[in-house]
Coordinates of C-alpha atoms and ligand atoms in Angstrom, one line a residue:
M1 CA 16.4 9.2 -23.9
R2 CA 15.3 5.6 -23.9
I3 CA 12.8 4.7 -21.1
S4 CA 11.6 1.1 -20.8
V5 CA 8.8 -0.7 -19.2
P6 CA 9.5 -4.4 -18.5
A7 CA 6.8 -7.0 -17.8
E8 CA 6.6 -7.7 -14.0
T9 CA 7.7 -11.3 -13.1
R10 CA 7.0 -11.5 -9.4
P11 CA 4.3 -14.1 -8.8
G12 CA 0.9 -12.4 -8.4
E13 CA 2.0 -9.0 -9.7
T14 CA -0.5 -7.8 -12.2
R15 CA 0.4 -4.1 -12.3
V16 CA 2.5 -2.3 -14.9
A17 CA 4.6 0.8 -14.4
A18 CA 3.3 2.8 -17.4
T19 CA -0.1 3.0 -19.1
P20 CA -0.9 4.4 -22.5
E21 CA -1.9 7.7 -20.8
T22 CA 1.6 8.1 -19.3
V23 CA 3.4 6.7 -22.3
K24 CA 1.7 9.2 -24.5
K25 CA 3.1 12.1 -22.4
L26 CA 6.6 10.6 -22.4
A27 CA 6.7 9.5 -26.0
A28 CA 6.6 13.1 -27.2
K29 CA 10.2 13.6 -26.0
H30 CA 11.6 10.1 -25.4
Q31 CA 11.8 6.6 -27.0
I32 CA 9.5 4.4 -25.0
L33 CA 10.2 0.6 -25.1
V34 CA 7.5 -1.6 -23.6
Q35 CA 8.1 -5.4 -23.2
A36 CA 5.6 -7.4 -25.2
G37 CA 2.6 -8.3 -23.0
A38 CA 3.7 -6.1 -20.1
G39 CA 0.3 -4.6 -19.6
L40 CA -1.9 -7.6 -20.3
A41 CA -2.6 -8.5 -16.7
A42 CA -3.8 -5.0 -16.2
S43 CA -6.0 -5.1 -19.4
V44 CA -3.6 -3.0 -21.4
T45 CA -2.8 -4.4 -24.9
D46 CA 0.4 -4.0 -26.8
D47 CA -1.7 -2.2 -29.5
A48 CA -2.8 0.4 -26.9
Y49 CA 0.9 1.1 -26.1
V50 CA 1.8 1.4 -29.7
A51 CA -1.1 3.8 -30.3
A52 CA 0.3 5.9 -27.5
G53 CA 3.7 6.1 -29.2
A54 CA 5.6 3.2 -27.6
Q55 CA 7.6 0.5 -29.3
I56 CA 7.0 -3.1 -28.3
V57 CA 10.2 -5.1 -27.7
P58 CA 11.1 -8.6 -26.5
A59 CA 12.4 -9.1 -23.0
S60 CA 16.0 -9.2 -24.2
E61 CA 15.8 -5.5 -25.3
V62 CA 14.1 -4.0 -22.3
W63 CA 17.0 -3.8 -19.9
S64 CA 19.4 -1.6 -22.0
A65 CA 17.4 1.6 -21.6
E66 CA 18.7 4.6 -19.6
V67 CA 15.7 4.6 -17.4
I68 CA 13.7 1.5 -16.4
L69 CA 10.2 1.8 -14.9
K70 CA 9.2 -1.1 -12.7
V71 CA 6.5 -2.0 -10.2
R72 CA 8.7 -4.4 -8.2
A73 CA 12.4 -4.6 -7.8
P74 CA 14.2 -6.5 -10.6
N75 CA 15.2 -10.0 -9.6
A76 CA 18.8 -11.2 -9.7
E77 CA 18.6 -12.5 -13.3
E78 CA 17.0 -9.2 -14.4
R79 CA 19.5 -7.1 -12.5
A80 CA 22.4 -8.9 -14.2
Q81 CA 21.1 -7.5 -17.5
I82 CA 21.0 -3.8 -16.4
K83 CA 24.1 -1.6 -17.1
P84 CA 25.7 0.3 -14.3
G85 CA 24.4 3.8 -14.1
T86 CA 20.9 2.9 -15.3
V87 CA 18.1 4.6 -13.4
V88 CA 15.6 2.1 -12.0
I89 CA 12.4 3.4 -10.5
G90 CA 9.9 1.2 -8.6
M91 CA 8.5 -0.1 -5.4
L92 CA 11.9 -1.5 -4.6
N93 CA 11.2 -2.3 -0.9
P94 CA 13.7 0.1 0.8
F95 CA 13.5 -2.0 4.1
D96 CA 15.1 -5.0 2.3
A97 CA 18.8 -4.4 3.1
D98 CA 20.0 -7.3 0.9
N99 CA 18.1 -5.9 -2.1
N100 CA 19.5 -2.4 -1.5
A101 CA 23.0 -3.9 -1.4
A102 CA 22.4 -5.8 -4.6
M103 CA 21.2 -2.7 -6.4
A104 CA 24.3 -0.8 -5.2
A105 CA 26.6 -3.7 -6.3
A106 CA 25.0 -3.6 -9.7
G107 CA 25.9 0.1 -9.9
L108 CA 22.3 1.1 -10.4
Q109 CA 20.7 4.5 -9.6
A110 CA 17.8 2.9 -7.8
F111 CA 14.8 4.9 -6.6
A112 CA 12.4 3.3 -4.1
L113 CA 9.1 5.2 -4.5
E114 CA 7.8 3.9 -1.1
A115 CA 10.3 6.2 0.5
V116 CA 8.8 9.4 -1.0
P117 CA 8.5 11.8 2.0
R118 CA 5.0 12.9 3.1
I119 CA 5.3 16.5 2.0
T120 CA 2.9 18.4 -0.1
R121 CA 5.2 18.6 -3.2
A122 CA 5.5 14.8 -3.2
Q123 CA 1.9 13.9 -2.8
S124 CA 1.4 13.1 -6.5
M125 CA 4.3 10.6 -6.3
D126 CA 3.1 8.9 -3.2
V127 CA 2.7 5.2 -4.3
L128 CA 1.9 4.0 -0.8
S129 CA -1.1 6.2 -0.7
S130 CA -2.3 5.5 -4.2
Q131 CA -2.0 1.7 -3.7
A132 CA -3.3 1.7 -0.1
N133 CA -6.4 3.6 -1.2
I134 CA -7.2 0.8 -3.6
A135 CA -6.4 -2.0 -1.1
G136 CA -8.8 -0.4 1.4
Y137 CA -11.5 -0.4 -1.2
K138 CA -10.9 -4.0 -2.3
A139 CA -10.6 -5.3 1.3
V140 CA -14.3 -4.4 1.7
M141 CA -15.2 -6.0 -1.6
V142 CA -13.4 -9.2 -0.7
A143 CA -15.0 -9.3 2.7
A144 CA -18.5 -8.6 1.3
N145 CA -18.0 -11.4 -1.1
L146 CA -17.1 -14.0 1.6
Y147 CA -19.7 -12.7 4.1
Q148 CA -22.9 -14.7 3.9
R149 CA -25.3 -11.9 4.8
F150 CA -26.3 -8.5 3.4
M151 CA -24.2 -5.4 4.1
P152 CA -27.1 -2.9 4.3
M153 CA -30.1 -3.0 6.5
L154 CA -33.1 -4.2 4.4
M155 CA -36.7 -4.0 5.2
T156 CA -38.6 -6.5 3.1
A157 CA -42.0 -8.2 3.1
A158 CA -40.2 -11.3 4.3
G159 CA -38.8 -9.4 7.3
T160 CA -36.0 -7.1 8.3
V161 CA -32.3 -7.8 7.8
K162 CA -29.8 -6.1 10.0
A163 CA -26.9 -4.1 8.6
A164 CA -23.4 -5.7 8.8
R165 CA -21.1 -4.3 11.5
V166 CA -17.7 -3.5 10.3
L167 CA -14.7 -2.9 12.5
I168 CA -11.6 -1.1 11.0
M169 CA -8.3 -1.4 12.8
G170 CA -5.8 1.2 11.7
V171 CA -7.2 4.2 9.9
G172 CA -4.5 5.5 7.5
V173 CA -5.1 5.8 3.8
A174 CA -6.4 2.2 3.5
G175 CA -8.5 2.3 6.6
L176 CA -10.2 5.6 5.6
Q177 CA -11.1 4.2 2.2
A178 CA -12.3 1.0 3.8
I179 CA -14.6 3.0 6.0
A180 CA -15.9 5.1 3.1
T181 CA -16.5 1.9 1.0
A182 CA -18.3 0.0 3.8
K183 CA -20.4 3.1 4.4
R184 CA -21.5 3.2 0.8
L185 CA -22.6 -0.4 1.1
G186 CA -24.7 0.5 4.2
A187 CA -22.7 -1.1 7.0
V188 CA -22.4 0.2 10.6
I189 CA -18.8 1.0 11.2
E190 CA -16.4 1.3 14.2
A191 CA -12.7 2.1 13.9
S192 CA -9.5 2.3 16.1
D193 CA -6.2 3.9 15.6
V194 CA -3.4 5.2 17.8
R195 CA -3.0 8.7 16.4
P196 CA -5.2 11.4 17.9
P197 CA -6.2 13.2 14.6
V198 CA -7.8 10.0 13.3
K199 CA -10.9 10.3 15.6
E200 CA -12.2 13.4 13.7
Q201 CA -11.6 11.8 10.3
V202 CA -13.4 8.6 11.4
E203 CA -16.4 10.6 12.7
S204 CA -16.5 12.8 9.6
L205 CA -17.0 9.6 7.5
G206 CA -20.0 8.6 9.7
A207 CA -18.2 5.9 11.7
K208 CA -17.7 5.5 15.4
F209 CA -14.2 5.9 16.9
I210 CA -13.2 3.4 19.6
D211 CA -11.5 5.7 22.1
V212 CA -8.6 4.3 24.0
P213 CA -7.6 7.2 26.3
Y214 CA -4.0 8.1 26.8
L215 CA -3.3 7.9 30.5
T216 CA 0.3 9.2 30.6
D217 CA 2.3 12.0 28.8
E218 CA 4.5 9.3 27.3
E219 CA 1.5 7.6 25.7
K220 CA 0.2 10.9 24.4
Q221 CA 3.6 11.7 22.9
I222 CA 4.2 8.4 21.3
A223 CA 0.7 8.4 19.8
Q224 CA 1.6 11.5 17.8
G225 CA 3.8 9.3 15.6
V226 CA 6.6 10.5 13.3
G227 CA 6.1 12.1 9.9
G228 CA 2.4 10.9 9.7
Y229 CA 3.4 7.3 10.6
A230 CA 2.6 5.5 13.9
R231 CA 5.1 4.4 16.5
P232 CA 4.8 1.3 18.6
M233 CA 2.6 2.1 21.6
P234 CA 3.5 1.2 25.2
A235 CA 2.4 -2.2 26.3
D236 CA -0.2 -0.9 28.8
W237 CA -2.0 1.2 26.1
M238 CA -1.9 -1.9 23.8
R239 CA -3.5 -4.0 26.5
R240 CA -6.3 -1.5 27.1
Q241 CA -6.9 -1.2 23.3
S242 CA -7.0 -5.0 23.0
E243 CA -9.6 -5.3 25.8
L244 CA -11.9 -2.8 24.1
V245 CA -11.3 -4.3 20.7
H246 CA -12.1 -7.7 22.0
E247 CA -15.6 -6.5 23.1
R248 CA -16.2 -4.7 19.8
A249 CA -15.0 -7.7 17.7
K250 CA -17.5 -10.0 19.4
L251 CA -20.3 -7.8 17.8
A252 CA -18.5 -7.4 14.4
D253 CA -19.3 -9.2 11.2
I254 CA -16.3 -8.0 9.3
I255 CA -12.9 -6.8 10.6
I256 CA -10.4 -5.1 8.3
T257 CA -7.0 -4.5 9.7
T258 CA -4.5 -2.2 8.2
A259 CA -2.2 -1.2 11.1
L260 CA 1.4 -0.8 10.2
I261 CA 4.5 0.7 11.7
P262 CA 7.2 1.4 9.1
G263 CA 10.2 -1.0 9.2
R264 CA 8.7 -3.1 12.0
P265 CA 6.5 -6.1 12.3
A266 CA 2.8 -5.2 12.3
P267 CA 1.2 -4.8 15.8
V268 CA -1.0 -7.7 16.9
L269 CA -4.5 -6.3 17.3
I270 CA -6.8 -9.3 16.9
S271 CA -5.7 -12.1 19.1
E272 CA -6.6 -15.8 18.7
E273 CA -8.8 -15.4 21.8
T274 CA -10.7 -12.5 20.0
V275 CA -11.1 -14.6 16.9
R276 CA -12.6 -17.4 19.0
A277 CA -15.1 -15.0 20.5
M278 CA -16.2 -13.7 17.0
K279 CA -19.5 -14.8 15.4
P280 CA -19.3 -17.8 13.1
G281 CA -19.3 -16.8 9.4
S282 CA -17.6 -13.4 10.2
V283 CA -14.7 -12.3 8.1
I284 CA -11.3 -10.7 8.8
V285 CA -9.2 -9.2 6.0
D286 CA -5.6 -8.6 7.3
L287 CA -4.0 -6.1 5.1
A288 CA -0.8 -6.1 7.3
V289 CA -0.2 -9.8 6.6
S290 CA 3.1 -9.3 4.7
Q291 CA 4.5 -7.5 7.8
G292 CA 3.5 -10.4 10.0
G293 CA -0.2 -9.6 10.3
N294 CA -2.5 -7.8 12.7
C295 CA -4.0 -11.2 13.5
P296 CA -1.6 -14.0 14.3
L297 CA -4.0 -16.5 12.6
S298 CA -3.8 -14.9 9.2
E299 CA -1.7 -16.8 6.6
L300 CA 0.2 -15.1 3.8
N301 CA -1.4 -15.5 0.4
K302 CA -4.2 -17.7 1.8
T303 CA -7.8 -17.4 2.9
V304 CA -8.3 -19.7 5.9
V305 CA -11.2 -20.5 8.2
K306 CA -10.2 -20.5 11.9
H307 CA -12.8 -20.9 14.7
G308 CA -15.5 -20.4 12.1
V309 CA -14.1 -17.1 10.9
H310 CA -12.8 -16.5 7.4
I311 CA -9.4 -14.8 7.5
V312 CA -8.0 -13.3 4.3
G313 CA -4.2 -13.0 4.1
E314 CA -3.8 -11.5 0.6
P315 CA -0.8 -9.1 0.9
D316 CA -1.4 -7.0 -2.2
L317 CA -5.1 -6.4 -2.7
A318 CA -4.3 -3.6 -5.2
T319 CA -3.1 -6.3 -7.6
L320 CA -6.7 -7.4 -7.8
V321 CA -7.7 -4.0 -9.2
A322 CA -4.8 -4.1 -11.7
A323 CA -6.1 -1.6 -14.2
D324 CA -6.8 1.3 -11.8
A325 CA -3.9 0.4 -9.6
S326 CA -1.6 0.6 -12.6
A327 CA -3.2 3.8 -13.8
L328 CA -2.6 5.5 -10.5
Y329 CA 0.9 4.0 -10.0
A330 CA 1.9 5.0 -13.5
R331 CA 0.9 8.6 -12.8
N332 CA 3.0 8.5 -9.6
V333 CA 5.9 7.3 -11.6
L334 CA 5.4 10.0 -14.3
D335 CA 5.4 12.7 -11.7
F336 CA 8.6 11.3 -10.2
L337 CA 10.2 11.3 -13.6
K338 CA 9.5 15.1 -13.9
L339 CA 11.7 15.5 -10.9
I340 CA 14.8 13.9 -12.6
I341 CA 14.3 15.0 -16.2
D342 CA 15.1 18.7 -16.9
K343 CA 13.7 21.0 -19.5
E344 CA 16.2 19.9 -22.1
D345 CA 14.9 16.3 -21.5
K346 CA 18.1 15.2 -19.9
L347 CA 18.5 13.2 -16.7
V348 CA 19.5 15.6 -13.8
I349 CA 19.6 14.0 -10.4
D350 CA 19.8 16.7 -7.7
R351 CA 21.2 14.9 -4.7
E352 CA 20.2 17.9 -2.5
D353 CA 16.5 17.5 -3.3
E354 CA 14.5 16.2 -0.3
I355 CA 12.5 13.7 -2.4
I356 CA 15.7 12.4 -4.2
K357 CA 17.5 12.1 -0.9
A358 CA 14.7 10.0 0.6
T359 CA 14.2 7.7 -2.3
L360 CA 17.7 7.1 -3.8
L361 CA 18.9 3.7 -2.5
S362 CA 22.1 3.5 -4.4
S363 CA 24.2 5.4 -7.0
G364 CA 27.6 4.9 -8.6
G365 CA 28.1 1.7 -6.6
E366 CA 27.5 3.4 -3.3
L367 CA 24.8 2.1 -0.9
L368 CA 22.9 5.1 0.3
R369 CA 20.3 3.3 2.5
K370 CA 21.5 0.6 4.8
Ligands
LIG1 P1 0.2 3.1 7.6 O1 -0.1 2.3 6.4 O2 1.6 3.3 8.0 O3 -0.6 2.5 8.9 C1 -2.0 2.4 8.8 C2 -2.6 2.9 10.1 O4 -2.3 2.0 11.2 C3 -2.0 4.3 10.6 O5 -3.1 5.2 10.6 C4 -1.4 4.0 11.9 O6 -1.6 5.1 12.8 C5 -2.2 2.8 12.4 N1 -1.7 2.0 13.5 C6 -0.4 1.7 13.8 N2 -0.4 1.0 14.9 C7 -1.6 0.8 15.4 C8 -2.2 0.2 16.5 N3 -1.5 -0.4 17.4 N4 -3.6 0.3 16.6 C9 -4.3 0.9 15.7 N5 -3.8 1.5 14.6 C10 -2.5 1.5 14.5 O7 -0.5 4.5 7.5 P2 -0.8 5.4 6.2 O8 -2.0 4.9 5.5 O9 0.5 5.4 5.4 O10 -1.2 6.8 6.8 C11 -0.6 7.4 7.9 C12 -0.9 8.9 7.9 O11 -0.2 9.6 7.0 C13 -2.4 9.2 7.7 O12 -2.8 10.2 8.5 C14 -2.4 9.8 6.3 O13 -3.4 10.7 6.0 C15 -1.1 10.5 6.3 N6 -0.6 10.7 4.9 C16 -0.1 11.9 4.6 C17 0.4 12.2 3.3 C18 1.0 13.5 2.9 O14 0.9 14.4 3.7 N7 1.5 13.6 1.7 C19 0.4 11.1 2.4 C20 0.0 9.9 2.7 C21 -0.5 9.7 4.0

């Protein structure tokens, strides 16, 4: 079977869907076509792919394979070059109804890896986790770079320097990694989330949990979320959270926000009033910016200074760690491929499989996710 790896064309995308490590495993049984220069932004040379068993091809030859491995959804021009029936695997943005419809109209068997269910068997294919982990780490690095003071407490002959105070809003995969990274750098950390199990996780990493009590059964029940994801909390709980967060934000030097609710705009957690109350020179990194942001002052793809606070609105921080982000993503893709390639190395798509059902956007011209 021919499996291809096109170069990503979306602006700012530096990752690549296969690495020499994963190509080597696939090339034993399949013909692997890698577009010339596909890995360069992730520091992978064409020579490294060739050494792993791939063939380097021009852009014109990359769309005719039976299976296409992508990071982002192919654009209209790319889609037009793909034959009906081709398997396309990537972070295809399953919440984009127009794109889903376009993939169906092109007759593609399109798999959106963001929709992999959160079950044990699918953990090794979970691209949201692998990329969020990297984004959480990089958010702390970006913040530390903009912050004009030390992260750890320092006692020197010239006097003592206080440790930075870091506030993490939303403690899923990215938030937990942000806590762990800030901790390694010596910061003092507080964190908030809606879901009850998070408190213990936050405390086990040596950070303080900002407890917003649940006052009604409804609040308690909504806070459980669905399938590991949060649901929008009632307005009264959000107001109480916001009051507490406002007080903690006044003391914070760095705030990293990661709060998301699947398929909905991100909840507003750091209001303009709170930004105004923060210390000059403090930093906010808003990882939810592409879903509208957890701070209304953050701007997509920009770092701005508002009320003396640096606000970073970089939507895909994992792209700034392109080599490792690609390495982990490529392993997710490889594990997904094992699900649809049988022992005879043929494509077998079991429509009854839970992971297939959740990720398959379109097949045979049929739109499976609206
Ligand atoms: P996410 O990216 O969807 O959201 C980030 C965090 O924001 C979540 O923790 C969410 O509860 C929080 N949030 C939402 N609204 C908020 C609000 N108003 N205030 C504060 N926080 C708010 O989450 P995620 O990183 O995908 O992880 C969600 C959970 O799923 C975690 O517990 C994670 O460990 C779990 N998970 C399980 C598996 C698996 O079982 N295979 C895989 C990945 C993640």
